[in-house]
CSV table of C-alpha atoms in Angstrom, one decimal:
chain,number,residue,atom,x,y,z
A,7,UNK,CA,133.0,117.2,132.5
A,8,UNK,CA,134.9,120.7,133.9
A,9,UNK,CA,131.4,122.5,133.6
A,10,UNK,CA,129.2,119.7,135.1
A,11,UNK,CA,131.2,120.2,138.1
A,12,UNK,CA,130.9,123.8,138.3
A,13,UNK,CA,127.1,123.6,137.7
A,14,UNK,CA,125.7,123.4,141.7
A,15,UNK,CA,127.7,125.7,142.5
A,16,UNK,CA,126.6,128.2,139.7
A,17,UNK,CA,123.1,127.1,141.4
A,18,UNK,CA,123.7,127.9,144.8
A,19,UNK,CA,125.4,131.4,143.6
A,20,UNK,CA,122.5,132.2,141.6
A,21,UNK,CA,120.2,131.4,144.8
A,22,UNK,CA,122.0,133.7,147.0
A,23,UNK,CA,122.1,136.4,144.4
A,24,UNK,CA,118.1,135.8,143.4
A,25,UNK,CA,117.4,136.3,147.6
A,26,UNK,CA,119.7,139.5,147.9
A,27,UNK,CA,118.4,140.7,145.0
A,28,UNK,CA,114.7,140.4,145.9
A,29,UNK,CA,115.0,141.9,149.6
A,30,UNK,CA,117.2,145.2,147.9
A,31,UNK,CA,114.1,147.9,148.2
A,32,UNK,CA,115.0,149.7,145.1
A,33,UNK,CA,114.7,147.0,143.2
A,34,UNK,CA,111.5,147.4,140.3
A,35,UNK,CA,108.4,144.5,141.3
A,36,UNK,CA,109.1,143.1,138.0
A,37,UNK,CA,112.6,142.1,138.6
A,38,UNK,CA,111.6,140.2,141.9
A,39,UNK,CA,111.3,136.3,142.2
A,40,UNK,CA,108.2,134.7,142.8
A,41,UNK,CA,108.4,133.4,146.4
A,42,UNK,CA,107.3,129.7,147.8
A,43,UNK,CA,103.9,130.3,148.4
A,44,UNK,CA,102.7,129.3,152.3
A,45,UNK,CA,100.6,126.2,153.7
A,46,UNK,CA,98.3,127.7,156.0
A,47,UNK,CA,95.7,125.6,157.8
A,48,UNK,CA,92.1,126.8,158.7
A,49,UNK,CA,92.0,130.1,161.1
A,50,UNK,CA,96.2,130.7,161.0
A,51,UNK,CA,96.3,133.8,160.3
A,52,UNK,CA,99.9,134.4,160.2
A,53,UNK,CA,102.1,136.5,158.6
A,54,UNK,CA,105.1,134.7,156.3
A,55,UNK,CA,107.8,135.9,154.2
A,56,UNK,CA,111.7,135.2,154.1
A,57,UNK,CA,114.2,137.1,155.7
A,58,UNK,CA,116.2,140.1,154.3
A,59,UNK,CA,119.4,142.1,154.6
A,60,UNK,CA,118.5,144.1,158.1
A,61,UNK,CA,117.3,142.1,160.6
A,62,UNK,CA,118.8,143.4,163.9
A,63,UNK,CA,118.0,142.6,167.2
A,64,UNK,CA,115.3,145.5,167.0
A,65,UNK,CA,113.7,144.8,163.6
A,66,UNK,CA,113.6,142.3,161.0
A,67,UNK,CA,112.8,143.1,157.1
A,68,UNK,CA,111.1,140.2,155.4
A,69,UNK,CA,110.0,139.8,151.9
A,70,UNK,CA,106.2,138.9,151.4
A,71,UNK,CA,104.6,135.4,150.3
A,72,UNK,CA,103.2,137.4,148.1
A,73,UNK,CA,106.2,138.9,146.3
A,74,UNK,CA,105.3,142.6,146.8
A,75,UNK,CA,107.8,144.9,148.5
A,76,UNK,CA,109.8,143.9,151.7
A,77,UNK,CA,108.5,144.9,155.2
A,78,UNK,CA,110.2,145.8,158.2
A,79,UNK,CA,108.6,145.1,161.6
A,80,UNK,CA,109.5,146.2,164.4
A,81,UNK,CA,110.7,143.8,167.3
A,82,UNK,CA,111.5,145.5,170.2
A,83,UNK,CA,108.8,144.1,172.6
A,84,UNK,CA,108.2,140.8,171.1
A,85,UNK,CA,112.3,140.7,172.4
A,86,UNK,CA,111.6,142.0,175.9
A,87,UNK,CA,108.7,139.2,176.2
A,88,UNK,CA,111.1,136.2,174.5
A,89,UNK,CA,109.2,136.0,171.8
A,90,UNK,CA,111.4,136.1,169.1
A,91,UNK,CA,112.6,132.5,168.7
A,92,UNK,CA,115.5,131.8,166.2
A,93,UNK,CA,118.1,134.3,164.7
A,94,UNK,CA,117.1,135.3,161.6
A,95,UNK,CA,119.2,134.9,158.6
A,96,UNK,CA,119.1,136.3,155.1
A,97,UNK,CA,116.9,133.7,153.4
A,98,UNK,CA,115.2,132.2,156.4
A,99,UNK,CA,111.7,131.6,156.1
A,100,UNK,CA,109.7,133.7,158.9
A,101,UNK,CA,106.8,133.2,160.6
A,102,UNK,CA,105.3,136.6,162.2
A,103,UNK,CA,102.5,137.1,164.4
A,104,UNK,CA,101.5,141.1,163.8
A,105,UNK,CA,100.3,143.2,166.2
A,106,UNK,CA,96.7,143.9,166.1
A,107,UNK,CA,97.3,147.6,167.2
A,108,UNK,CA,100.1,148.3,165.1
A,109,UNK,CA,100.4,146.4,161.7
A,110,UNK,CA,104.8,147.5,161.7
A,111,UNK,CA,105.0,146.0,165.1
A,112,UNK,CA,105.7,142.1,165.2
A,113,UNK,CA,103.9,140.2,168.5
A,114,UNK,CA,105.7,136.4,167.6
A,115,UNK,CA,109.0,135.7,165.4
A,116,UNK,CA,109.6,132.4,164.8
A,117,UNK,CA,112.5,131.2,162.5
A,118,UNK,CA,111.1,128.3,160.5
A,119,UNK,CA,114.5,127.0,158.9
A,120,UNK,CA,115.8,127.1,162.7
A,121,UNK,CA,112.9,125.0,163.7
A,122,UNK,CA,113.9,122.5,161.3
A,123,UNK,CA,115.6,119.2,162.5
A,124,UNK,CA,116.0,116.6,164.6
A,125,UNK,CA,115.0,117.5,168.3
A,126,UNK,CA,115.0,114.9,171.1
A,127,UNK,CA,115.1,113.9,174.5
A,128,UNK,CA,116.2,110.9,177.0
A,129,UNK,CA,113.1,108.4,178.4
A,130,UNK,CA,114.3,106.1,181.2
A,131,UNK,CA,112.0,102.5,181.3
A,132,UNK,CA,110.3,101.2,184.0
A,133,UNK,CA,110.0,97.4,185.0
A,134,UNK,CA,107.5,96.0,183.3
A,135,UNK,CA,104.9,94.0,185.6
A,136,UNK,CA,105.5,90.3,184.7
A,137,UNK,CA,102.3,87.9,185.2
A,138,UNK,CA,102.8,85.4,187.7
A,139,UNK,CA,102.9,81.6,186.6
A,140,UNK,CA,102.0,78.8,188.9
A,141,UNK,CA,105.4,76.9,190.1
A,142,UNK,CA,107.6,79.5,189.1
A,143,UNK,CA,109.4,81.4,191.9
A,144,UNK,CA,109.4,85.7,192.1
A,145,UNK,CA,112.6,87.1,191.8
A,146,UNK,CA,113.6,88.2,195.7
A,147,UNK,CA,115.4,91.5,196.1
A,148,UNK,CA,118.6,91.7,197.1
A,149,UNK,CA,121.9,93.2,195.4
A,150,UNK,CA,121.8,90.6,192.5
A,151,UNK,CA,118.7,91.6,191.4
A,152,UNK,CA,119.2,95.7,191.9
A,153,UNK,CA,122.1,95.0,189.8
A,154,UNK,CA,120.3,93.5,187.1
A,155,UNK,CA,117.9,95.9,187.2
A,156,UNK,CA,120.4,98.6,186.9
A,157,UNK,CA,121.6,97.1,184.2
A,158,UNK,CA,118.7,97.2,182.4
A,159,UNK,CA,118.2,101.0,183.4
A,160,UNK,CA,119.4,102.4,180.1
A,161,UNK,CA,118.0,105.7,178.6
A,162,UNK,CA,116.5,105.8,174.7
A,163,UNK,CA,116.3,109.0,173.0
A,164,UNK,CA,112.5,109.8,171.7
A,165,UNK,CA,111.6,113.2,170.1
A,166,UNK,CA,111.1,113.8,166.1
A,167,UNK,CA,112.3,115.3,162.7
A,168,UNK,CA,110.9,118.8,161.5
A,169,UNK,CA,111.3,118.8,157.9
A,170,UNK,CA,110.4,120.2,154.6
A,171,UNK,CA,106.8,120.9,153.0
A,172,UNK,CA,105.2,120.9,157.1
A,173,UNK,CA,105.9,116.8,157.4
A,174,UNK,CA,107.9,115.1,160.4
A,175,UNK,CA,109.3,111.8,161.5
A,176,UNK,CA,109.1,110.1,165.0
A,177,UNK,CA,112.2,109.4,166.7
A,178,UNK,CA,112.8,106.7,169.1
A,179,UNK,CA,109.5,105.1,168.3
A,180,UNK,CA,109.2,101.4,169.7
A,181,UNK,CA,106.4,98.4,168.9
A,182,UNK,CA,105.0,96.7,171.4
A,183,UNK,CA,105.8,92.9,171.7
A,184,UNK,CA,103.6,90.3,172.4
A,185,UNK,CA,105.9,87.4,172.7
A,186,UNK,CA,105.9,86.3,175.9
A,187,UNK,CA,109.3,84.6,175.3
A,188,UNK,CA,111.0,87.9,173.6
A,189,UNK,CA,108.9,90.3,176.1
A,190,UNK,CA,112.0,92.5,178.1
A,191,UNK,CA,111.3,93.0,181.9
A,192,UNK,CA,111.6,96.5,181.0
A,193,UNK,CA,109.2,99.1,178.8
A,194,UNK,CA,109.5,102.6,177.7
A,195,UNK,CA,107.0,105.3,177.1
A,196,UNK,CA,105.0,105.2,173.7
A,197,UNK,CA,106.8,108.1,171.5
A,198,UNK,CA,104.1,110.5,169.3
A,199,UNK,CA,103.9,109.5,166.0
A,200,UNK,CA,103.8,112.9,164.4
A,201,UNK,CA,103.9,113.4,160.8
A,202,UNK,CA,102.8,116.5,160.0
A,203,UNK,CA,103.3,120.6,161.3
A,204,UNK,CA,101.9,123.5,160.7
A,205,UNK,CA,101.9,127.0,162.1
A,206,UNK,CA,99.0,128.5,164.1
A,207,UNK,CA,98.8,132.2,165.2
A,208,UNK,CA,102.3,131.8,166.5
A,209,UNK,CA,101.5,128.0,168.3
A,210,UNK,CA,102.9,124.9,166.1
A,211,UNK,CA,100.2,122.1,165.5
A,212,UNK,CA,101.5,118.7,165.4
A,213,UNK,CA,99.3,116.0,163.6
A,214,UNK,CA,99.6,112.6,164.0
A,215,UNK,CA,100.4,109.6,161.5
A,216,UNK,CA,99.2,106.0,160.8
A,217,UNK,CA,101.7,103.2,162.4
A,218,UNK,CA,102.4,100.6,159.6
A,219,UNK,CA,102.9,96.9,161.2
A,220,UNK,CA,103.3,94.1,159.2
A,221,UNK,CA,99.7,94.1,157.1
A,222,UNK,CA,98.2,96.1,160.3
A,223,UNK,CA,97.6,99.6,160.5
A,224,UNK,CA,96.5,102.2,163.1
A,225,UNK,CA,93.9,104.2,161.6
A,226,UNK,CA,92.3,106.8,163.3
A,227,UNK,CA,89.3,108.6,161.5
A,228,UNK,CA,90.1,111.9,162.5
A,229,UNK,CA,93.9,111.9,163.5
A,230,UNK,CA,94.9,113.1,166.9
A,231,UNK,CA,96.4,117.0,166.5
A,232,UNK,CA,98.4,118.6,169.2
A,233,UNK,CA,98.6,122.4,169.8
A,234,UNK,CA,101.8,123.4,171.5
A,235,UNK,CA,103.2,126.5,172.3
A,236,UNK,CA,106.6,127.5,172.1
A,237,UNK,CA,108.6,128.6,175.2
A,238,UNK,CA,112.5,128.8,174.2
A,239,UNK,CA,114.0,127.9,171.2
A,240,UNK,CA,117.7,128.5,170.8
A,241,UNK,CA,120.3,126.6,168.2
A,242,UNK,CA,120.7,123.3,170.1
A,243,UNK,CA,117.9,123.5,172.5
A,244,UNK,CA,114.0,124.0,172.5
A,245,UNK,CA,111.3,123.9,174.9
A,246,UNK,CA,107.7,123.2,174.1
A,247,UNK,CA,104.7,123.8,176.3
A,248,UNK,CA,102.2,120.5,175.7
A,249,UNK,CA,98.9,120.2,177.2
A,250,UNK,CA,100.3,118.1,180.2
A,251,UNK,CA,103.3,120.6,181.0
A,252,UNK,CA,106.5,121.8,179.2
A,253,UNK,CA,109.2,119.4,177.3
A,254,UNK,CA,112.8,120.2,177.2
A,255,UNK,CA,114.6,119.0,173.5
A,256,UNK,CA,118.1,118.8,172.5
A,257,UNK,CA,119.1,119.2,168.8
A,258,UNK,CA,121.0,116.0,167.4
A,259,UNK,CA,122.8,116.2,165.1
């Protein structure tokens, strides 16, 4: 029973031990661990590896997919132009755009386990237009009915969950009704149903999912995929540039 308990933590020792031990340059190739090979989709031509003892604000070292020796790239530049998103920590797995004039120089830094979680933001709902029924009288303005309405005037939070192995959840993600009876005077916008990420030359690409509903589904035959660039990502806040203008997340925790 006394060494079961000890046992995950002998595991996470080990772990730590394994990483530190693989990023030491004067360590032999044959003593290194093999490292989690990448998922790269069609025309990324990214650089990945995890990070090492050394990263400073002007370089980070990074161990190889590939297990050879670690690199160090230099990231001077890609700081001045805020493109270094995420503070590296021993372990962390990196994704580096290089520079195409100068293969020690990195362009893009992006800290994938930083990346990771829960982001969201707050959606307000509008008043739905009701249909109007023969005999029935329209609700009149006036402060009973701005009160009401106010009341009703609640924000959601709608966003998503980067996780592990590229797949994601939607957050905040609402059904439409089509009871008439149980239809609220109110709707919110339609979250993205992403389930899938990947990395592309520095750009994430968000893939979207099939909606189970009841014995329904939403199929699409060739599923909707979003490019979106990166503009700030700091611990508890990230910005991403969509097609139709930038987003502004919070991380929840």
């Amino acid at each position: 029973m006394r060494t079961s308990r000890f046992l995950p933590l002998f595991i996470i020792a080990a772990a730590i031990f394994t990483i530190t031990a693989a990023c030491s340059s004067d360590k032999k190739s044959d003593d290194k661990p093999a490292v989690v090979k990448d998922e790269r989709i069609p025309g990324d031509s990214t650089f990945y590896g995890l990070a090492c003892e050394g990263c400073t604000d002007s370089v980070v070292v990074v161990l190889p997919t590939d297990d050879s020796d670690p690199i160090t790239f230099s990231i001077i530049d890609a700081m001045q132009s805020r493109q270094v998103f995420g503070r590296p920590k021993i372990g962390d797995q990196l994704a580096i755009v290089i520079n195409k004039e100068d293969k020690r120089k990195a362009d893009i830094v992006i800290d994938l386990d930083e990346l990771k979680g829960t982001w969201v933001y707050q959606v307000m709902p509008k008043l739905r237009k009701m249909p109007h029924i023969a005999g029935m009288p329209q609700p009149k303005a006036g402060p009973e009915r701005d009160s009401m309405v106010q009341k009703l005037m609640v924000p959601i939070e709608q966003g998503f969950k980067i996780k592990k192995q590229f797949t994601m959840d939607p957050v905040g993600l609402r059904f439409k009704q089509t009871s008439l009876t149980g239809e609220s005077p109110v709707e919110y916008p339609q979250a993205e149903y992403y389930k899938e990420w990947h990395v592309l030359n520095g750009r994430l690409v968000f893939t979207e999912g099939t909606i189970d509903t009841g014995n329904k589904k939403r199929r699409k035959l060739k599923p909707q995929k979003d490019t979106v660039e990166i503009v700030l990502m700091m611990k508890d806040s990230l910005q991403l540039k969509f097609k139709d203008g930038i987003r502004a997340y919070y991380r929840k925790k």
